[in-house]
């Protein structure tokens, strides 16, 4: 099989507890789970086109955009990474209409175990994809709120007690301890009752979602592969976790190379 074109981050879904990955490339989509265990070759064609405007760019900004788009799109603004800094109410949102649709919609606060317990937020419609993208082995939605800003306020409050980042090396090596997320939830919510009340956050009383990944062998040492340094990357695909391809010669964060034009051979 040979496919060519610009890629975007892998689309993910959960089927019978296992993460399923498909990679958009050009007008096609590759079932990546089917390639696990096989020799693959990915070759960067020295071309990057912005995933918003389609123009050529020498460098990719905000994971797949040209510089002007990265400066003008609300989805590339710092407030997406730091939702508690939402500035829509000040009239300074880069795209107020986009903000209304995307940020003023139900968001959830969740706990996940990716490299240890972490708190995170996401749009309600973005699960379980968000957890698969982070390589979480389990996740528990804990609260639902009306806006991204409110979810950010709760995340900020909980950050004093749990991490909000994944250690990606630990995640990729699968050095993950068992954590009782329900017990953790009960302990954490007991610390912020007035904020939960003030924001009218709804207790989701949800169940834990467990996620298995299509991995034959986890790396013991992490070598990071990069198309900017190595345009031709090949090896046996030993697994996929998060947005990473685990090749026998190193790991490749495909998300980082959104909008890169590749030729894939398998
Ligand atoms: Zn652009």
PDB file of C-alpha atoms and ligand atoms in Angstrom:
ATOM      1  CA  UNK A   1       0.000   0.000   0.000  1.00  0.00           C
ATOM      2  CA  UNK A   2       1.215   3.496  -0.801  1.00  0.00           C
ATOM      3  CA  UNK A   3      -0.628   6.690   0.137  1.00  0.00           C
ATOM      4  CA  UNK A   4       0.416  10.314  -0.217  1.00  0.00           C
ATOM      5  CA  UNK A   5      -0.782  13.692   0.976  1.00  0.00           C
ATOM      6  CA  UNK A   6      -0.959  15.989   3.973  1.00  0.00           C
ATOM      7  CA  UNK A   7      -1.815  14.260   7.251  1.00  0.00           C
ATOM      8  CA  UNK A   8      -3.875  15.372  10.232  1.00  0.00           C
ATOM      9  CA  UNK A   9      -3.894  13.951  13.738  1.00  0.00           C
ATOM     10  CA  UNK A  10      -5.271  10.425  13.968  1.00  0.00           C
ATOM     11  CA  UNK A  11      -8.999  10.075  14.476  1.00  0.00           C
ATOM     12  CA  UNK A  12      -9.793   7.902  17.450  1.00  0.00           C
ATOM     13  CA  UNK A  13     -12.676   5.859  18.736  1.00  0.00           C
ATOM     14  CA  UNK A  14     -13.256   3.185  21.334  1.00  0.00           C
ATOM     15  CA  UNK A  15     -14.530  -0.253  20.332  1.00  0.00           C
ATOM     16  CA  UNK A  16     -14.968  -2.989  22.965  1.00  0.00           C
ATOM     17  CA  UNK A  17     -12.544  -1.139  25.221  1.00  0.00           C
ATOM     18  CA  UNK A  18      -9.784  -0.842  22.627  1.00  0.00           C
ATOM     19  CA  UNK A  19      -8.555   2.391  21.040  1.00  0.00           C
ATOM     20  CA  UNK A  20      -9.042   2.473  17.266  1.00  0.00           C
ATOM     21  CA  UNK A  21      -6.911   4.776  15.149  1.00  0.00           C
ATOM     22  CA  UNK A  22      -7.325   6.038  11.622  1.00  0.00           C
ATOM     23  CA  UNK A  23      -4.955   8.467   9.955  1.00  0.00           C
ATOM     24  CA  UNK A  24      -6.299  10.968   7.427  1.00  0.00           C
ATOM     25  CA  UNK A  25      -3.801  11.385   4.585  1.00  0.00           C
ATOM     26  CA  UNK A  26      -4.807  13.353   1.493  1.00  0.00           C
ATOM     27  CA  UNK A  27      -8.332  12.254   0.665  1.00  0.00           C
ATOM     28  CA  UNK A  28      -7.857   8.785   2.209  1.00  0.00           C
ATOM     29  CA  UNK A  29      -7.904   7.353   5.704  1.00  0.00           C
ATOM     30  CA  UNK A  30      -5.585   4.583   6.875  1.00  0.00           C
ATOM     31  CA  UNK A  31      -6.694   2.027   9.459  1.00  0.00           C
ATOM     32  CA  UNK A  32      -3.592   2.255  11.654  1.00  0.00           C
ATOM     33  CA  UNK A  33      -4.534  -0.634  13.977  1.00  0.00           C
ATOM     34  CA  UNK A  34      -4.221  -2.922  10.939  1.00  0.00           C
ATOM     35  CA  UNK A  35      -0.586  -1.845  10.475  1.00  0.00           C
ATOM     36  CA  UNK A  36       0.548  -2.817  13.983  1.00  0.00           C
ATOM     37  CA  UNK A  37       3.189  -5.537  13.710  1.00  0.00           C
ATOM     38  CA  UNK A  38       4.124  -4.522  10.159  1.00  0.00           C
ATOM     39  CA  UNK A  39       7.033  -2.701   8.583  1.00  0.00           C
ATOM     40  CA  UNK A  40       6.050   0.825   7.579  1.00  0.00           C
ATOM     41  CA  UNK A  41       7.864   3.724   5.948  1.00  0.00           C
ATOM     42  CA  UNK A  42       6.900   7.382   6.274  1.00  0.00           C
ATOM     43  CA  UNK A  43       8.617   9.908   4.087  1.00  0.00           C
ATOM     44  CA  UNK A  44       8.270  13.683   4.531  1.00  0.00           C
ATOM     45  CA  UNK A  45       7.961  15.410   1.158  1.00  0.00           C
ATOM     46  CA  UNK A  46       9.321  18.795   2.415  1.00  0.00           C
ATOM     47  CA  UNK A  47       5.939  20.410   2.001  1.00  0.00           C
ATOM     48  CA  UNK A  48       3.569  21.734   4.678  1.00  0.00           C
ATOM     49  CA  UNK A  49       0.185  23.275   3.868  1.00  0.00           C
ATOM     50  CA  UNK A  50      -1.894  25.127   6.463  1.00  0.00           C
ATOM     51  CA  UNK A  51      -4.882  23.042   7.575  1.00  0.00           C
ATOM     52  CA  UNK A  52      -7.054  26.177   7.644  1.00  0.00           C
ATOM     53  CA  UNK A  53      -6.235  28.238   4.538  1.00  0.00           C
ATOM     54  CA  UNK A  54      -4.349  25.617   2.521  1.00  0.00           C
ATOM     55  CA  UNK A  55      -1.378  27.903   1.794  1.00  0.00           C
ATOM     56  CA  UNK A  56       2.174  26.584   1.845  1.00  0.00           C
ATOM     57  CA  UNK A  57       4.112  27.336   4.992  1.00  0.00           C
ATOM     58  CA  UNK A  58       7.789  26.668   5.744  1.00  0.00           C
ATOM     59  CA  UNK A  59       7.019  25.932   9.357  1.00  0.00           C
ATOM     60  CA  UNK A  60       3.949  24.534  11.090  1.00  0.00           C
ATOM     61  CA  UNK A  61       2.477  26.635  13.923  1.00  0.00           C
ATOM     62  CA  UNK A  62      -0.019  25.418  16.557  1.00  0.00           C
ATOM     63  CA  UNK A  63       0.138  21.886  15.106  1.00  0.00           C
ATOM     64  CA  UNK A  64      -0.666  22.462  11.475  1.00  0.00           C
ATOM     65  CA  UNK A  65      -1.295  26.141  10.712  1.00  0.00           C
ATOM     66  CA  UNK A  66       0.540  28.893   8.862  1.00  0.00           C
ATOM     67  CA  UNK A  67       1.732  31.860  10.937  1.00  0.00           C
ATOM     68  CA  UNK A  68      -1.120  34.266   9.973  1.00  0.00           C
ATOM     69  CA  UNK A  69      -3.783  31.613  10.758  1.00  0.00           C
ATOM     70  CA  UNK A  70      -2.088  30.690  14.053  1.00  0.00           C
ATOM     71  CA  UNK A  71      -2.317  34.383  14.960  1.00  0.00           C
ATOM     72  CA  UNK A  72      -5.933  34.911  13.914  1.00  0.00           C
ATOM     73  CA  UNK A  73      -7.794  31.695  14.788  1.00  0.00           C
ATOM     74  CA  UNK A  74      -9.446  31.474  18.205  1.00  0.00           C
ATOM     75  CA  UNK A  75      -8.587  27.758  18.363  1.00  0.00           C
ATOM     76  CA  UNK A  76      -4.892  28.704  18.367  1.00  0.00           C
ATOM     77  CA  UNK A  77      -5.242  31.324  21.131  1.00  0.00           C
ATOM     78  CA  UNK A  78      -3.624  30.778  24.528  1.00  0.00           C
ATOM     79  CA  UNK A  79      -7.062  30.674  26.197  1.00  0.00           C
ATOM     80  CA  UNK A  80      -7.706  27.274  24.607  1.00  0.00           C
ATOM     81  CA  UNK A  81      -4.753  25.877  26.557  1.00  0.00           C
ATOM     82  CA  UNK A  82      -5.670  27.947  29.619  1.00  0.00           C
ATOM     83  CA  UNK A  83      -9.488  28.000  29.624  1.00  0.00           C
ATOM     84  CA  UNK A  84      -9.609  30.011  32.844  1.00  0.00           C
ATOM     85  CA  UNK A  85      -8.245  32.948  30.798  1.00  0.00           C
ATOM     86  CA  UNK A  86     -11.275  33.040  28.432  1.00  0.00           C
ATOM     87  CA  UNK A  87     -11.670  36.691  27.381  1.00  0.00           C
ATOM     88  CA  UNK A  88     -14.866  36.447  25.345  1.00  0.00           C
ATOM     89  CA  UNK A  89     -16.692  38.693  27.840  1.00  0.00           C
ATOM     90  CA  UNK A  90     -14.168  41.478  27.161  1.00  0.00           C
ATOM     91  CA  UNK A  91     -15.099  41.487  23.481  1.00  0.00           C
ATOM     92  CA  UNK A  92     -11.569  40.415  22.499  1.00  0.00           C
ATOM     93  CA  UNK A  93     -12.263  36.873  21.302  1.00  0.00           C
ATOM     94  CA  UNK A  94     -10.442  36.362  17.978  1.00  0.00           C
ATOM     95  CA  UNK A  95     -13.580  34.744  16.528  1.00  0.00           C
ATOM     96  CA  UNK A  96     -16.568  35.556  18.745  1.00  0.00           C
ATOM     97  CA  UNK A  97     -18.955  33.324  16.773  1.00  0.00           C
ATOM     98  CA  UNK A  98     -16.589  30.354  16.905  1.00  0.00           C
ATOM     99  CA  UNK A  99     -16.189  31.017  20.620  1.00  0.00           C
ATOM    100  CA  UNK A 100     -19.940  30.936  21.171  1.00  0.00           C
ATOM    101  CA  UNK A 101     -20.267  27.589  19.421  1.00  0.00           C
ATOM    102  CA  UNK A 102     -17.175  25.921  20.824  1.00  0.00           C
ATOM    103  CA  UNK A 103     -16.543  27.416  24.249  1.00  0.00           C
ATOM    104  CA  UNK A 104     -20.064  28.247  25.376  1.00  0.00           C
ATOM    105  CA  UNK A 105     -21.172  24.639  25.155  1.00  0.00           C
ATOM    106  CA  UNK A 106     -21.251  21.899  27.810  1.00  0.00           C
ATOM    107  CA  UNK A 107     -17.782  20.965  29.021  1.00  0.00           C
ATOM    108  CA  UNK A 108     -16.766  18.214  31.360  1.00  0.00           C
ATOM    109  CA  UNK A 109     -14.096  17.996  34.021  1.00  0.00           C
ATOM    110  CA  UNK A 110     -12.546  14.541  34.191  1.00  0.00           C
ATOM    111  CA  UNK A 111      -9.942  12.530  36.015  1.00  0.00           C
ATOM    112  CA  UNK A 112      -7.728  10.256  33.978  1.00  0.00           C
ATOM    113  CA  UNK A 113      -4.783   7.959  34.545  1.00  0.00           C
ATOM    114  CA  UNK A 114      -2.264   8.555  31.773  1.00  0.00           C
ATOM    115  CA  UNK A 115       1.082   8.638  33.597  1.00  0.00           C
ATOM    116  CA  UNK A 116      -0.569   8.928  37.011  1.00  0.00           C
ATOM    117  CA  UNK A 117      -3.726  10.736  38.016  1.00  0.00           C
ATOM    118  CA  UNK A 118      -4.491  13.999  36.239  1.00  0.00           C
ATOM    119  CA  UNK A 119      -7.387  16.400  35.955  1.00  0.00           C
ATOM    120  CA  UNK A 120      -8.498  17.702  32.591  1.00  0.00           C
ATOM    121  CA  UNK A 121     -11.352  19.354  30.769  1.00  0.00           C
ATOM    122  CA  UNK A 122     -12.887  18.842  27.383  1.00  0.00           C
ATOM    123  CA  UNK A 123     -15.968  19.560  25.349  1.00  0.00           C
ATOM    124  CA  UNK A 124     -18.647  17.064  26.199  1.00  0.00           C
ATOM    125  CA  UNK A 125     -18.758  15.873  22.588  1.00  0.00           C
ATOM    126  CA  UNK A 126     -15.017  15.209  22.578  1.00  0.00           C
ATOM    127  CA  UNK A 127     -14.975  12.050  24.686  1.00  0.00           C
ATOM    128  CA  UNK A 128     -13.583   9.417  24.663  1.00  0.00           C
ATOM    129  CA  UNK A 129     -11.293  10.811  21.937  1.00  0.00           C
ATOM    130  CA  UNK A 130      -9.647  13.267  24.293  1.00  0.00           C
ATOM    131  CA  UNK A 131      -8.587  10.489  26.663  1.00  0.00           C
ATOM    132  CA  UNK A 132      -7.262   8.282  23.861  1.00  0.00           C
ATOM    133  CA  UNK A 133      -5.245  11.251  22.506  1.00  0.00           C
ATOM    134  CA  UNK A 134      -3.621  11.534  25.930  1.00  0.00           C
ATOM    135  CA  UNK A 135      -2.903   7.832  26.233  1.00  0.00           C
ATOM    136  CA  UNK A 136      -5.044   7.453  29.350  1.00  0.00           C
ATOM    137  CA  UNK A 137      -5.637   3.860  30.468  1.00  0.00           C
ATOM    138  CA  UNK A 138      -8.807   4.916  32.271  1.00  0.00           C
ATOM    139  CA  UNK A 139     -10.893   8.043  32.725  1.00  0.00           C
ATOM    140  CA  UNK A 140     -13.792   9.202  34.848  1.00  0.00           C
ATOM    141  CA  UNK A 141     -15.965  12.197  33.901  1.00  0.00           C
ATOM    142  CA  UNK A 142     -16.720  13.938  37.175  1.00  0.00           C
ATOM    143  CA  UNK A 143     -18.535  17.245  36.567  1.00  0.00           C
ATOM    144  CA  UNK A 144     -20.413  18.946  33.767  1.00  0.00           C
ATOM    145  CA  UNK A 145     -20.496  22.734  33.434  1.00  0.00           C
ATOM    146  CA  UNK A 146     -22.001  25.160  30.924  1.00  0.00           C
ATOM    147  CA  UNK A 147     -18.856  26.745  29.505  1.00  0.00           C
ATOM    148  CA  UNK A 148     -15.171  26.177  28.858  1.00  0.00           C
ATOM    149  CA  UNK A 149     -14.370  29.031  31.234  1.00  0.00           C
ATOM    150  CA  UNK A 150     -16.222  27.323  34.111  1.00  0.00           C
ATOM    151  CA  UNK A 151     -14.445  24.039  33.426  1.00  0.00           C
ATOM    152  CA  UNK A 152     -11.162  25.953  33.573  1.00  0.00           C
ATOM    153  CA  UNK A 153     -12.050  27.443  36.969  1.00  0.00           C
ATOM    154  CA  UNK A 154     -12.652  23.965  38.389  1.00  0.00           C
ATOM    155  CA  UNK A 155      -9.500  22.586  36.793  1.00  0.00           C
ATOM    156  CA  UNK A 156      -7.481  25.425  38.335  1.00  0.00           C
ATOM    157  CA  UNK A 157      -8.934  24.687  41.771  1.00  0.00           C
ATOM    158  CA  UNK A 158      -8.176  20.945  41.473  1.00  0.00           C
ATOM    159  CA  UNK A 159      -4.643  21.548  40.171  1.00  0.00           C
ATOM    160  CA  UNK A 160      -3.577  22.263  43.741  1.00  0.00           C
ATOM    161  CA  UNK A 161      -4.220  18.581  44.507  1.00  0.00           C
ATOM    162  CA  UNK A 162      -3.533  16.649  41.280  1.00  0.00           C
ATOM    163  CA  UNK A 163      -1.428  17.050  38.148  1.00  0.00           C
ATOM    164  CA  UNK A 164      -2.913  18.478  34.961  1.00  0.00           C
ATOM    165  CA  UNK A 165      -0.144  17.238  32.672  1.00  0.00           C
ATOM    166  CA  UNK A 166       0.849  13.852  31.322  1.00  0.00           C
ATOM    167  CA  UNK A 167       4.435  12.703  31.531  1.00  0.00           C
ATOM    168  CA  UNK A 168       4.531  11.398  27.981  1.00  0.00           C
ATOM    169  CA  UNK A 169       7.623   9.272  28.463  1.00  0.00           C
ATOM    170  CA  UNK A 170       6.021   7.447  31.383  1.00  0.00           C
ATOM    171  CA  UNK A 171       2.783   7.128  29.402  1.00  0.00           C
ATOM    172  CA  UNK A 172       4.614   5.610  26.404  1.00  0.00           C
ATOM    173  CA  UNK A 173       6.567   3.147  28.549  1.00  0.00           C
ATOM    174  CA  UNK A 174       3.236   2.172  30.119  1.00  0.00           C
ATOM    175  CA  UNK A 175       4.680   2.609  33.595  1.00  0.00           C
ATOM    176  CA  UNK A 176       1.244   3.326  34.989  1.00  0.00           C
ATOM    177  CA  UNK A 177       0.094   2.360  38.468  1.00  0.00           C
ATOM    178  CA  UNK A 178      -3.485   1.430  39.290  1.00  0.00           C
ATOM    179  CA  UNK A 179      -5.452   4.339  40.712  1.00  0.00           C
ATOM    180  CA  UNK A 180      -8.972   4.288  42.136  1.00  0.00           C
ATOM    181  CA  UNK A 181     -10.471   7.253  40.257  1.00  0.00           C
ATOM    182  CA  UNK A 182     -13.810   7.072  42.110  1.00  0.00           C
ATOM    183  CA  UNK A 183     -12.084   7.385  45.459  1.00  0.00           C
ATOM    184  CA  UNK A 184      -9.964  10.223  44.063  1.00  0.00           C
ATOM    185  CA  UNK A 185     -13.066  11.983  42.765  1.00  0.00           C
ATOM    186  CA  UNK A 186     -14.801  11.819  46.138  1.00  0.00           C
ATOM    187  CA  UNK A 187     -11.729  13.203  47.872  1.00  0.00           C
ATOM    188  CA  UNK A 188     -11.309  16.039  45.356  1.00  0.00           C
ATOM    189  CA  UNK A 189     -14.935  17.157  45.213  1.00  0.00           C
ATOM    190  CA  UNK A 190     -14.958  17.356  49.006  1.00  0.00           C
ATOM    191  CA  UNK A 191     -12.292  20.066  48.677  1.00  0.00           C
ATOM    192  CA  UNK A 192     -14.226  22.411  46.382  1.00  0.00           C
ATOM    193  CA  UNK A 193     -17.931  22.300  47.408  1.00  0.00           C
ATOM    194  CA  UNK A 194     -18.492  26.069  47.211  1.00  0.00           C
ATOM    195  CA  UNK A 195     -17.045  26.354  43.686  1.00  0.00           C
ATOM    196  CA  UNK A 196     -19.142  23.385  42.494  1.00  0.00           C
ATOM    197  CA  UNK A 197     -22.187  25.107  43.957  1.00  0.00           C
ATOM    198  CA  UNK A 198     -21.349  28.548  42.586  1.00  0.00           C
ATOM    199  CA  UNK A 199     -20.878  27.238  39.033  1.00  0.00           C
ATOM    200  CA  UNK A 200     -23.867  24.896  39.317  1.00  0.00           C
ATOM    201  CA  UNK A 201     -21.617  22.076  38.194  1.00  0.00           C
ATOM    202  CA  UNK A 202     -23.479  18.819  37.749  1.00  0.00           C
ATOM    203  CA  UNK A 203     -22.063  15.663  39.348  1.00  0.00           C
ATOM    204  CA  UNK A 204     -21.929  13.203  36.458  1.00  0.00           C
ATOM    205  CA  UNK A 205     -21.964  10.095  38.662  1.00  0.00           C
ATOM    206  CA  UNK A 206     -20.373   8.382  35.661  1.00  0.00           C
ATOM    207  CA  UNK A 207     -18.558   5.096  35.382  1.00  0.00           C
ATOM    208  CA  UNK A 208     -14.880   4.552  34.761  1.00  0.00           C
ATOM    209  CA  UNK A 209     -13.965   4.085  31.121  1.00  0.00           C
ATOM    210  CA  UNK A 210     -11.057   1.672  30.634  1.00  0.00           C
ATOM    211  CA  UNK A 211      -8.973   1.943  27.458  1.00  0.00           C
ATOM    212  CA  UNK A 212      -6.642  -0.666  25.967  1.00  0.00           C
ATOM    213  CA  UNK A 213      -4.164   0.275  23.252  1.00  0.00           C
ATOM    214  CA  UNK A 214      -3.042  -1.689  20.201  1.00  0.00           C
ATOM    215  CA  UNK A 215       0.512  -2.290  21.435  1.00  0.00           C
ATOM    216  CA  UNK A 216       2.616  -5.433  20.955  1.00  0.00           C
ATOM    217  CA  UNK A 217       5.616  -4.091  22.837  1.00  0.00           C
ATOM    218  CA  UNK A 218       6.148  -0.907  24.860  1.00  0.00           C
ATOM    219  CA  UNK A 219       9.475   0.893  24.534  1.00  0.00           C
ATOM    220  CA  UNK A 220      11.843   0.682  27.507  1.00  0.00           C
ATOM    221  CA  UNK A 221      13.856   3.687  26.353  1.00  0.00           C
ATOM    222  CA  UNK A 222      12.241   6.630  24.573  1.00  0.00           C
ATOM    223  CA  UNK A 223      13.864   7.875  21.377  1.00  0.00           C
ATOM    224  CA  UNK A 224      11.876  10.690  19.795  1.00  0.00           C
ATOM    225  CA  UNK A 225      11.642  10.740  15.996  1.00  0.00           C
ATOM    226  CA  UNK A 226      11.169  13.972  14.057  1.00  0.00           C
ATOM    227  CA  UNK A 227      10.524  14.593  10.346  1.00  0.00           C
ATOM    228  CA  UNK A 228      12.364  17.932  10.469  1.00  0.00           C
ATOM    229  CA  UNK A 229      15.571  16.076  11.357  1.00  0.00           C
ATOM    230  CA  UNK A 230      14.842  12.731   9.705  1.00  0.00           C
ATOM    231  CA  UNK A 231      12.640  13.040   6.592  1.00  0.00           C
ATOM    232  CA  UNK A 232      12.534   9.248   6.106  1.00  0.00           C
ATOM    233  CA  UNK A 233      11.297   7.263   9.093  1.00  0.00           C
ATOM    234  CA  UNK A 234      10.796   3.523   8.870  1.00  0.00           C
ATOM    235  CA  UNK A 235      10.531   0.509  11.114  1.00  0.00           C
ATOM    236  CA  UNK A 236       8.188  -2.074  12.540  1.00  0.00           C
ATOM    237  CA  UNK A 237       5.099  -0.474  14.058  1.00  0.00           C
ATOM    238  CA  UNK A 238       5.030  -2.031  17.522  1.00  0.00           C
ATOM    239  CA  UNK A 239       1.991  -0.137  18.705  1.00  0.00           C
ATOM    240  CA  UNK A 240       0.010   3.091  18.969  1.00  0.00           C
ATOM    241  CA  UNK A 241      -0.741   5.032  22.152  1.00  0.00           C
ATOM    242  CA  UNK A 242      -1.937   8.588  22.570  1.00  0.00           C
ATOM    243  CA  UNK A 243      -1.094  10.202  19.227  1.00  0.00           C
ATOM    244  CA  UNK A 244       2.237   8.360  19.093  1.00  0.00           C
ATOM    245  CA  UNK A 245       3.382   5.660  16.731  1.00  0.00           C
ATOM    246  CA  UNK A 246       5.676   3.267  18.615  1.00  0.00           C
ATOM    247  CA  UNK A 247       8.228   2.116  16.051  1.00  0.00           C
ATOM    248  CA  UNK A 248      11.080  -0.273  16.858  1.00  0.00           C
ATOM    249  CA  UNK A 249      13.507   2.608  16.234  1.00  0.00           C
ATOM    250  CA  UNK A 250      11.717   5.275  18.278  1.00  0.00           C
ATOM    251  CA  UNK A 251       8.431   7.065  18.880  1.00  0.00           C
ATOM    252  CA  UNK A 252       6.740   9.525  16.551  1.00  0.00           C
ATOM    253  CA  UNK A 253       4.208  12.092  17.791  1.00  0.00           C
ATOM    254  CA  UNK A 254       2.054  12.297  14.678  1.00  0.00           C
ATOM    255  CA  UNK A 255       0.000  15.186  16.040  1.00  0.00           C
ATOM    256  CA  UNK A 256       3.072  17.399  15.969  1.00  0.00           C
ATOM    257  CA  UNK A 257       3.313  16.827  12.216  1.00  0.00           C
ATOM    258  CA  UNK A 258      -0.244  17.673  11.221  1.00  0.00           C
ATOM    259  CA  UNK A 259      -0.294  19.285   7.734  1.00  0.00           C
ATOM    260  CA  UNK A 260       3.022  17.691   6.737  1.00  0.00           C
ATOM    261  CA  UNK A 261       2.880  16.012   3.327  1.00  0.00           C
ATOM    262  CA  UNK A 262       3.936  12.371   3.655  1.00  0.00           C
ATOM    263  CA  UNK A 263       4.196   9.268   1.549  1.00  0.00           C
ATOM    264  CA  UNK A 264       3.334   6.172   3.557  1.00  0.00           C
ATOM    265  CA  UNK A 265       4.399   2.715   2.418  1.00  0.00           C
ATOM    266  CA  UNK A 266       3.401  -0.478   4.178  1.00  0.00           C
TER     267      UNK A 266
HETATM  268 ZN1  LIG B   1      -3.272  29.469   7.017  1.00  0.00          ZN
END
